[in-house]
mmCIF file of C-alpha atoms in Angstrom:
data_model
loop_
_atom_site.group_PDB
_atom_site.id
_atom_site.type_symbol
_atom_site.label_atom_id
_atom_site.label_comp_id
_atom_site.label_asym_id
_atom_site.label_seq_id
_atom_site.Cartn_x
_atom_site.Cartn_y
_atom_site.Cartn_z
ATOM 1 C CA UNK K 27 10.175 22.625 19.023
ATOM 2 C CA UNK K 28 12.957 25.714 19.122
ATOM 3 C CA UNK K 29 12.520 25.947 22.857
ATOM 4 C CA UNK K 30 12.969 22.177 23.103
ATOM 5 C CA UNK K 31 16.290 22.501 21.146
ATOM 6 C CA UNK K 32 17.429 25.159 22.915
ATOM 7 C CA UNK K 33 16.996 23.185 25.980
ATOM 8 C CA UNK K 34 18.920 20.217 24.728
ATOM 9 C CA UNK K 35 21.615 22.728 23.921
ATOM 10 C CA UNK K 36 21.993 24.080 27.257
ATOM 11 C CA UNK K 37 21.684 20.816 28.761
ATOM 12 C CA UNK K 38 24.680 19.938 26.631
ATOM 13 C CA UNK K 39 26.387 23.068 27.752
ATOM 14 C CA UNK K 40 25.652 22.416 31.617
ATOM 15 C CA UNK K 41 27.194 18.848 31.353
ATOM 16 C CA UNK K 42 30.190 20.189 29.959
ATOM 17 C CA UNK K 43 30.754 22.671 32.472
ATOM 18 C CA UNK K 44 30.271 19.768 35.318
ATOM 19 C CA UNK K 45 33.243 17.484 33.444
ATOM 20 C CA UNK K 46 35.371 20.534 33.213
ATOM 21 C CA UNK K 47 35.275 20.875 37.155
ATOM 22 C CA UNK K 48 37.148 17.928 37.368
ATOM 23 C CA UNK K 49 40.728 18.744 38.386
ATOM 24 C CA UNK K 50 42.428 16.649 36.138
ATOM 25 C CA UNK K 51 39.770 17.099 33.269
ATOM 26 C CA UNK K 52 41.769 17.748 29.553
ATOM 27 C CA UNK K 53 41.789 16.492 25.953
ATOM 28 C CA UNK K 54 37.944 15.613 24.947
ATOM 29 C CA UNK K 55 36.338 15.250 28.583
ATOM 30 C CA UNK K 56 34.423 18.532 27.524
ATOM 31 C CA UNK K 57 32.930 16.555 24.606
ATOM 32 C CA UNK K 58 31.796 13.721 26.854
ATOM 33 C CA UNK K 59 30.087 15.959 29.257
ATOM 34 C CA UNK K 60 28.321 17.749 26.280
ATOM 35 C CA UNK K 61 27.292 14.530 24.960
ATOM 36 C CA UNK K 62 25.924 13.034 28.495
ATOM 37 C CA UNK K 63 24.406 16.414 28.903
ATOM 38 C CA UNK K 64 22.655 16.464 25.691
ATOM 39 C CA UNK K 65 21.516 12.961 25.865
ATOM 40 C CA UNK K 66 19.806 13.825 29.526
ATOM 41 C CA UNK K 67 18.174 16.551 27.887
ATOM 42 C CA UNK K 68 16.676 14.491 25.074
ATOM 43 C CA UNK K 69 15.337 12.040 27.775
ATOM 44 C CA UNK K 70 13.873 14.889 29.143
ATOM 45 C CA UNK K 71 12.119 16.234 26.282
ATOM 46 C CA UNK K 72 10.798 12.729 25.698
ATOM 47 C CA UNK K 73 9.361 12.712 28.814
ATOM 48 C CA UNK K 74 7.337 15.772 28.284
ATOM 49 C CA UNK K 75 5.768 14.472 25.395
ATOM 50 C CA UNK K 76 4.975 11.167 27.506
ATOM 51 C CA UNK K 77 3.595 13.162 30.296
ATOM 52 C CA UNK K 78 0.442 13.935 28.237
ATOM 53 C CA UNK K 79 -0.655 10.391 28.394
ATOM 54 C CA UNK K 80 -0.401 10.192 31.989
ATOM 55 C CA UNK K 81 -2.716 10.270 34.590
ATOM 56 C CA UNK K 82 -3.170 12.961 37.123
ATOM 57 C CA UNK K 83 -2.023 10.341 39.688
ATOM 58 C CA UNK K 84 1.249 9.306 37.853
ATOM 59 C CA UNK K 85 2.364 12.974 37.537
ATOM 60 C CA UNK K 86 1.893 13.651 41.182
ATOM 61 C CA UNK K 87 3.641 10.979 42.234
ATOM 62 C CA UNK K 88 6.342 11.248 39.730
ATOM 63 C CA UNK K 89 6.772 14.732 40.577
ATOM 64 C CA UNK K 90 6.938 14.306 44.229
ATOM 65 C CA UNK K 91 9.598 11.222 43.906
ATOM 66 C CA UNK K 92 11.509 13.436 41.674
ATOM 67 C CA UNK K 93 11.868 16.172 43.969
ATOM 68 C CA UNK K 94 13.169 13.325 46.828
ATOM 69 C CA UNK K 95 15.464 12.108 44.362
ATOM 70 C CA UNK K 96 17.046 15.256 43.507
ATOM 71 C CA UNK K 97 17.121 16.033 47.316
ATOM 72 C CA UNK K 98 19.331 12.868 47.998
ATOM 73 C CA UNK K 99 21.301 13.324 44.982
ATOM 74 C CA UNK K 100 22.119 16.864 47.161
ATOM 75 C CA UNK K 101 22.550 15.173 50.068
ATOM 76 C CA UNK K 102 24.951 12.636 49.208
ATOM 77 C CA UNK K 103 27.197 15.065 47.175
ATOM 78 C CA UNK K 104 27.237 17.442 50.110
ATOM 79 C CA UNK K 105 27.980 14.529 52.751
ATOM 80 C CA UNK K 106 30.683 12.950 49.983
ATOM 81 C CA UNK K 107 32.591 16.204 49.191
ATOM 82 C CA UNK K 108 32.950 16.797 53.029
ATOM 83 C CA UNK K 109 34.124 13.558 54.127
ATOM 84 C CA UNK K 110 36.753 12.995 51.279
ATOM 85 C CA UNK K 111 37.385 16.630 50.095
ATOM 86 C CA UNK K 112 38.471 15.219 46.885
ATOM 87 C CA UNK K 113 37.810 16.815 43.525
ATOM 88 C CA UNK K 114 38.749 14.264 41.046
ATOM 89 C CA UNK K 115 37.453 13.218 38.131
ATOM 90 C CA UNK K 116 36.210 9.834 39.608
ATOM 91 C CA UNK K 117 34.178 11.965 42.095
ATOM 92 C CA UNK K 118 32.732 14.094 39.473
ATOM 93 C CA UNK K 119 31.653 10.612 37.456
ATOM 94 C CA UNK K 120 30.345 9.325 40.887
ATOM 95 C CA UNK K 121 28.175 12.887 41.209
ATOM 96 C CA UNK K 122 26.914 12.282 37.817
ATOM 97 C CA UNK K 123 25.659 8.681 38.621
ATOM 98 C CA UNK K 124 24.184 10.014 41.713
ATOM 99 C CA UNK K 125 22.434 13.054 39.900
ATOM 100 C CA UNK K 126 20.924 10.623 37.221
ATOM 101 C CA UNK K 127 20.109 7.556 39.688
ATOM 102 C CA UNK K 128 18.262 9.102 42.349
ATOM 103 C CA UNK K 129 16.125 11.616 40.399
ATOM 104 C CA UNK K 130 15.226 8.405 38.018
ATOM 105 C CA UNK K 131 14.372 6.089 40.804
ATOM 106 C CA UNK K 132 12.248 8.622 42.774
ATOM 107 C CA UNK K 133 10.525 9.406 39.597
ATOM 108 C CA UNK K 134 9.723 5.552 38.916
ATOM 109 C CA UNK K 135 8.825 5.042 42.485
ATOM 110 C CA UNK K 136 6.737 7.833 42.670
ATOM 111 C CA UNK K 137 4.798 7.485 39.352
ATOM 112 C CA UNK K 138 4.045 4.013 40.613
ATOM 113 C CA UNK K 139 2.631 5.117 44.036
ATOM 114 C CA UNK K 140 0.431 7.618 42.563
ATOM 115 C CA UNK K 141 -0.638 5.313 39.868
ATOM 116 C CA UNK K 142 -1.965 3.295 42.426
ATOM 117 C CA UNK K 143 -2.671 5.496 45.431
ATOM 118 C CA UNK K 144 -4.219 8.618 44.032
ATOM 119 C CA UNK K 145 -7.601 8.339 41.731
ATOM 120 C CA UNK K 146 -7.546 9.818 38.344
ATOM 121 C CA UNK K 147 -10.448 12.391 37.393
ATOM 122 C CA UNK K 148 -9.529 11.990 33.955
ATOM 123 C CA UNK K 149 -9.231 9.107 31.462
ATOM 124 C CA UNK K 150 -5.889 8.255 30.184
ATOM 125 C CA UNK K 151 -5.606 8.642 26.281
ATOM 126 C CA UNK K 152 -4.027 5.752 24.162
ATOM 127 C CA UNK K 153 -3.131 8.676 21.347
ATOM 128 C CA UNK K 154 -1.599 12.122 21.282
ATOM 129 C CA UNK K 155 -4.042 13.462 19.143
ATOM 130 C CA UNK K 156 -6.848 12.981 21.019
ATOM 131 C CA UNK K 157 -9.195 10.626 22.622
ATOM 132 C CA UNK K 158 -9.689 7.377 21.156
ATOM 133 C CA UNK K 159 -13.496 8.056 20.891
ATOM 134 C CA UNK K 160 -13.209 10.659 18.708
ATOM 135 C CA UNK K 161 -10.942 9.254 16.394
ATOM 136 C CA UNK K 162 -12.351 7.395 13.657
ATOM 137 C CA UNK K 163 -10.989 5.501 10.156
ATOM 138 C CA UNK K 164 -13.365 6.240 6.843
ATOM 139 C CA UNK K 165 -13.734 3.668 4.584
ATOM 140 C CA UNK K 166 -14.558 3.917 0.990
ATOM 141 C CA UNK K 167 -18.754 2.589 1.151
ATOM 142 C CA UNK K 168 -19.136 5.430 4.087
ATOM 143 C CA UNK K 169 -17.562 8.394 1.904
ATOM 144 C CA UNK K 170 -19.433 7.573 -1.295
ATOM 145 C CA UNK K 171 -22.659 6.899 1.343
ATOM 146 C CA UNK K 172 -22.544 10.686 2.026
ATOM 147 C CA UNK K 173 -24.538 10.473 5.199
ATOM 148 C CA UNK K 174 -21.627 10.980 7.151
ATOM 149 C CA UNK K 175 -21.318 14.667 6.165
ATOM 150 C CA UNK K 176 -25.015 14.969 7.093
ATOM 151 C CA UNK K 177 -24.107 13.818 10.706
ATOM 152 C CA UNK K 178 -21.269 15.849 10.912
ATOM 153 C CA UNK K 179 -23.361 19.123 10.018
ATOM 154 C CA UNK K 180 -26.100 18.311 12.593
ATOM 155 C CA UNK K 181 -23.091 17.514 15.524
ATOM 156 C CA UNK K 182 -23.642 14.236 16.051
ATOM 157 C CA UNK K 183 -20.189 13.818 14.893
ATOM 158 C CA UNK K 184 -16.983 15.436 15.825
ATOM 159 C CA UNK K 185 -13.387 15.016 16.448
ATOM 160 C CA UNK K 186 -10.668 13.359 14.117
ATOM 161 C CA UNK K 187 -11.179 11.536 10.942
ATOM 162 C CA UNK K 188 -8.336 9.776 9.635
ATOM 163 C CA UNK K 189 -8.813 8.740 5.817
ATOM 164 C CA UNK K 190 -5.498 6.752 4.702
ATOM 165 C CA UNK K 191 -3.964 6.880 1.459
ATOM 166 C CA UNK K 192 -4.915 3.558 0.287
ATOM 167 C CA UNK K 193 -8.536 4.689 0.929
ATOM 168 C CA UNK K 194 -7.782 7.803 -0.944
ATOM 169 C CA UNK K 195 -6.312 5.874 -4.190
ATOM 170 C CA UNK K 196 -9.384 3.779 -4.027
ATOM 171 C CA UNK K 197 -11.567 6.620 -4.290
ATOM 172 C CA UNK K 198 -9.490 8.232 -7.416
ATOM 173 C CA UNK K 199 -9.487 4.955 -9.140
ATOM 174 C CA UNK K 200 -13.526 4.418 -8.912
ATOM 175 C CA UNK K 201 -13.719 8.143 -9.996
ATOM 176 C CA UNK K 202 -11.364 7.345 -12.982
ATOM 177 C CA UNK K 203 -13.790 4.242 -14.081
ATOM 178 C CA UNK K 204 -14.687 3.807 -17.523
ATOM 179 C CA UNK K 205 -18.100 2.804 -15.962
ATOM 180 C CA UNK K 206 -20.129 5.987 -15.725
ATOM 181 C CA UNK K 207 -22.210 4.815 -12.810
ATOM 182 C CA UNK K 208 -19.092 3.937 -10.575
ATOM 183 C CA UNK K 209 -17.343 7.101 -11.963
ATOM 184 C CA UNK K 210 -20.354 9.051 -9.969
ATOM 185 C CA UNK K 211 -20.086 7.481 -7.199
ATOM 186 C CA UNK K 212 -16.121 7.973 -7.200
ATOM 187 C CA UNK K 213 -16.668 11.753 -7.704
ATOM 188 C CA UNK K 214 -19.404 11.776 -5.375
ATOM 189 C CA UNK K 215 -16.877 10.653 -2.526
ATOM 190 C CA UNK K 216 -14.355 13.215 -3.290
ATOM 191 C CA UNK K 217 -16.952 15.957 -2.940
ATOM 192 C CA UNK K 218 -18.220 14.385 0.059
ATOM 193 C CA UNK K 219 -14.602 14.296 1.581
ATOM 194 C CA UNK K 220 -13.611 17.860 0.632
ATOM 195 C CA UNK K 221 -16.870 18.985 2.573
ATOM 196 C CA UNK K 222 -16.386 17.252 5.694
ATOM 197 C CA UNK K 223 -12.632 19.074 5.326
ATOM 198 C CA UNK K 224 -14.026 22.265 5.615
ATOM 199 C CA UNK K 225 -16.486 21.789 8.350
ATOM 200 C CA UNK K 226 -14.871 23.735 11.613
ATOM 201 C CA UNK K 227 -15.541 20.709 14.071
ATOM 202 C CA UNK K 228 -13.922 17.805 11.631
ATOM 203 C CA UNK K 229 -10.028 17.544 11.669
ATOM 204 C CA UNK K 230 -9.497 15.317 8.272
ATOM 205 C CA UNK K 231 -6.229 13.807 8.007
ATOM 206 C CA UNK K 232 -4.922 11.978 4.830
ATOM 207 C CA UNK K 233 -1.906 9.822 6.431
ATOM 208 C CA UNK K 234 0.335 8.311 4.062
ATOM 209 C CA UNK K 235 0.956 4.903 5.689
ATOM 210 C CA UNK K 236 0.262 1.978 4.150
ATOM 211 C CA UNK K 237 1.155 -1.805 4.942
ATOM 212 C CA UNK K 238 2.545 -3.578 1.784
ATOM 213 C CA UNK K 239 2.561 -7.091 3.257
ATOM 214 C CA UNK K 240 -0.919 -6.745 3.360
ATOM 215 C CA UNK K 241 -3.124 -7.127 0.173
ATOM 216 C CA UNK K 242 -6.817 -6.496 0.645
ATOM 217 C CA UNK K 243 -7.895 -2.623 1.539
ATOM 218 C CA UNK K 244 -10.380 -3.694 4.369
ATOM 219 C CA UNK K 245 -7.771 -5.667 6.265
ATOM 220 C CA UNK K 246 -5.585 -2.963 5.777
ATOM 221 C CA UNK K 247 -8.143 -0.674 7.005
ATOM 222 C CA UNK K 248 -8.511 -2.980 10.123
ATOM 223 C CA UNK K 249 -4.494 -2.719 10.716
ATOM 224 C CA UNK K 250 -4.731 0.982 10.394
ATOM 225 C CA UNK K 251 -7.416 1.359 12.765
ATOM 226 C CA UNK K 252 -5.788 -0.995 15.157
ATOM 227 C CA UNK K 253 -2.563 0.983 15.112
ATOM 228 C CA UNK K 254 -4.510 4.278 15.689
ATOM 229 C CA UNK K 255 -6.523 3.321 18.006
ATOM 230 C CA UNK K 256 -9.428 4.335 16.259
ATOM 231 C CA UNK K 257 -12.930 3.554 15.193
ATOM 232 C CA UNK K 258 -13.789 2.243 11.429
ATOM 233 C CA UNK K 259 -16.791 3.949 10.199
ATOM 234 C CA UNK K 260 -18.418 1.739 7.378
ATOM 235 C CA UNK K 261 -21.612 0.553 5.753
ATOM 236 C CA UNK K 262 -19.676 -2.444 4.604
ATOM 237 C CA UNK K 263 -21.423 -5.428 6.608
ATOM 238 C CA UNK K 264 -18.671 -7.797 5.958
ATOM 239 C CA UNK K 265 -15.701 -5.394 7.011
ATOM 240 C CA UNK K 266 -18.180 -4.411 9.888
ATOM 241 C CA UNK K 267 -17.816 -8.421 11.020
ATOM 242 C CA UNK K 268 -14.265 -8.793 10.266
ATOM 243 C CA UNK K 269 -13.380 -5.549 12.332
ATOM 244 C CA UNK K 270 -15.303 -6.672 15.159
ATOM 245 C CA UNK K 271 -13.486 -9.908 15.175
ATOM 246 C CA UNK K 272 -10.270 -8.312 15.547
ATOM 247 C CA UNK K 273 -11.172 -5.900 18.624
ATOM 248 C CA UNK K 274 -11.527 -2.852 16.502
ATOM 249 C CA UNK K 275 -15.097 -0.998 17.405
ATOM 250 C CA UNK K 276 -16.940 -0.229 14.467
ATOM 251 C CA UNK K 277 -19.670 2.685 13.611
ATOM 252 C CA UNK K 278 -22.191 1.234 10.919
ATOM 253 C CA UNK K 279 -24.167 4.280 9.735
ATOM 254 C CA UNK K 280 -26.698 1.755 8.437
ATOM 255 C CA UNK K 281 -27.095 0.205 12.029
ATOM 256 C CA UNK K 282 -27.590 3.843 13.062
ATOM 257 C CA UNK K 283 -30.649 4.335 10.876
ATOM 258 C CA UNK K 284 -32.451 1.018 11.552
ATOM 259 C CA UNK K 285 -31.843 2.003 15.369
ATOM 260 C CA UNK K 286 -33.590 5.602 14.606
ATOM 261 C CA UNK K 287 -36.675 4.140 12.404
ATOM 262 C CA UNK K 288 -39.952 4.485 14.071
ATOM 263 C CA UNK K 289 -41.199 1.912 16.112
ATOM 264 C CA UNK K 290 -43.930 -0.451 14.432
ATOM 265 C CA UNK K 291 -45.701 -2.936 16.446
ATOM 266 C CA UNK K 292 -47.865 -5.966 15.768
ATOM 267 C CA UNK K 293 -51.579 -4.908 15.319
ATOM 268 C CA UNK K 294 -51.124 -1.278 14.584
ATOM 269 C CA UNK K 295 -52.613 0.226 11.351
ATOM 270 C CA UNK K 296 -50.551 2.128 8.810
ATOM 271 C CA UNK K 297 -51.359 3.455 5.293
ATOM 272 C CA UNK K 298 -48.884 2.539 2.503
ATOM 273 C CA UNK K 299 -48.903 2.714 -1.341
ATOM 274 C CA UNK K 300 -48.813 -0.916 -2.592
ATOM 275 C CA UNK K 301 -45.949 -0.613 -5.354
ATOM 276 C CA UNK K 302 -45.442 -4.000 -7.025
ATOM 277 C CA UNK K 303 -46.182 -7.653 -6.557
ATOM 278 C CA UNK K 304 -44.154 -9.793 -3.837
ATOM 279 C CA UNK K 305 -42.405 -12.778 -4.442
ATOM 280 C CA UNK K 306 -45.423 -14.857 -2.893
ATOM 281 C CA UNK K 307 -48.648 -15.449 -4.855
ATOM 282 C CA UNK K 308 -50.933 -12.508 -4.319
ATOM 283 C CA UNK K 309 -48.266 -10.577 -2.261
ATOM 284 C CA UNK K 310 -47.847 -6.757 -2.441
ATOM 285 C CA UNK K 311 -45.079 -4.625 -1.616
ATOM 286 C CA UNK K 312 -44.790 -1.304 -0.291
ATOM 287 C CA UNK K 313 -42.190 0.906 1.381
ATOM 288 C CA UNK K 314 -42.061 3.260 4.368
ATOM 289 C CA UNK K 315 -40.555 6.594 3.978
ATOM 290 C CA UNK K 316 -37.273 5.329 5.269
ATOM 291 C CA UNK K 317 -36.830 2.709 2.703
ATOM 292 C CA UNK K 318 -38.264 -0.021 4.986
ATOM 293 C CA UNK K 319 -39.947 -3.060 3.065
ATOM 294 C CA UNK K 320 -43.604 -3.734 3.734
ATOM 295 C CA UNK K 321 -44.762 -6.950 2.534
ATOM 296 C CA UNK K 322 -49.172 -7.243 2.246
ATOM 297 C CA UNK K 323 -50.803 -10.455 1.804
ATOM 298 C CA UNK K 324 -53.591 -10.683 -0.607
ATOM 299 C CA UNK K 325 -52.570 -7.173 -1.671
ATOM 300 C CA UNK K 326 -51.663 -8.048 -5.578
ATOM 301 C CA UNK K 327 -55.259 -6.305 -6.548
ATOM 302 C CA UNK K 328 -54.427 -3.388 -4.552
ATOM 303 C CA UNK K 329 -51.377 -2.172 -6.914
ATOM 304 C CA UNK K 330 -50.851 1.167 -7.912
ATOM 305 C CA UNK K 331 -53.364 2.313 -4.577
ATOM 306 C CA UNK K 332 -53.001 3.842 -0.917
ATOM 307 C CA UNK K 333 -54.373 0.932 1.282
ATOM 308 C CA UNK K 334 -54.647 0.391 5.064
ATOM 309 C CA UNK K 335 -52.918 -2.473 6.260
ATOM 310 C CA UNK K 336 -52.513 -4.091 9.961
ATOM 311 C CA UNK K 337 -48.931 -5.083 11.093
ATOM 312 C CA UNK K 338 -48.679 -9.116 11.738
ATOM 313 C CA UNK K 339 -44.789 -9.100 12.587
ATOM 314 C CA UNK K 340 -41.699 -7.430 12.316
ATOM 315 C CA UNK K 341 -38.460 -9.284 10.976
ATOM 316 C CA UNK K 342 -35.123 -7.609 11.957
ATOM 317 C CA UNK K 343 -31.802 -8.439 10.588
ATOM 318 C CA UNK K 344 -28.408 -7.153 10.392
ATOM 319 C CA UNK K 345 -29.254 -5.961 6.765
ATOM 320 C CA UNK K 346 -32.630 -4.423 7.652
ATOM 321 C CA UNK K 347 -35.870 -4.642 8.778
ATOM 322 C CA UNK K 348 -38.919 -6.092 7.175
ATOM 323 C CA UNK K 349 -42.567 -5.533 8.219
ATOM 324 C CA UNK K 350 -45.337 -8.238 7.070
ATOM 325 C CA UNK K 351 -49.050 -7.047 7.182
ATOM 326 C CA UNK K 352 -52.399 -7.601 5.592
ATOM 327 C CA UNK K 353 -55.346 -5.397 4.440
ATOM 328 C CA UNK K 354 -57.295 -3.959 7.118
ATOM 329 C CA UNK K 355 -60.448 -4.913 5.519
ATOM 330 C CA UNK K 356 -59.514 -8.260 5.263
ATOM 331 C CA UNK K 357 -58.730 -8.701 9.131
ATOM 332 C CA UNK K 358 -61.850 -6.568 9.891
ATOM 333 C CA UNK K 359 -63.734 -9.445 7.889
ATOM 334 C CA UNK K 360 -61.976 -11.982 9.848
ATOM 335 C CA UNK K 361 -62.638 -10.577 12.959
ATOM 336 C CA UNK K 362 -66.205 -10.064 11.984
ATOM 337 C CA UNK K 363 -66.707 -13.745 11.469
ATOM 338 C CA UNK K 364 -65.137 -14.994 14.498
ATOM 339 C CA UNK K 365 -67.407 -12.729 16.399
ATOM 340 C CA UNK K 366 -70.335 -14.605 14.676
ATOM 341 C CA UNK K 367 -69.108 -17.744 15.814
#
């Protein structure tokens, strides 16, 4: 920052010297020169920031165009000085116009040529803080859930995690709730956030940005993610749908867990513990280790026992997966009856 400020100051001094070269320069002309030079230096600093988001082709083309523009400026100034042989204020104003105009035209035309003709080997980023693929916004549900910390520890997640101030306020509000269960969930969320903050590969940024015109927290989250070019991490199915409708990419941890569950095919035999009675008459309900519900036909009598069951069908929904089965002994008995005719 200091070096850029010094560069702008030197640019102002260079502009002042250029104006003072004029034969009739009096009064506040030096101040005009300093101002124009400083503004030019500031624009160059802004351009340096912009270069971080440009492709290799644009940078090469713009550099070549700028060099040609400066060469044309020097040529025009030399020819003008030889022909007219004047050193008036108006002459130096014209020289300054050429000094700014030709390089600018060369810069723009060269950048356009480079963009069209020179292939880029690196993807362009839309955000100064990193690739949009590494930018993620955490919502309240995924922080409280806690599995995001486990994914970060295993190295599956990295990059920058944005936590907007309004999400942090919501977490604090839950942690201060009079309901003991909500209070425990809120404090767990704050602990998880603190745990992620200490991880080396994760950059957690609490952003003091709010949108007063937007009332809903979920709507604010979508607007924030669109502005940052980031993806939303959530377990909220409704937020997932709303964000996708507005063109914001979503990372849903529940969907990831569903994708990682072991595949169970119809006809396969598995051993389960029948835990309770099902909704339909005679049904029993069991669960896999990952929480998948298994419905077992005619297994009410087997509640509290481990039994072998045969998978008949699998129902996959956005909310999860259900496996429908029947007792293996019933299936074998039916097959035997069919074989006997």
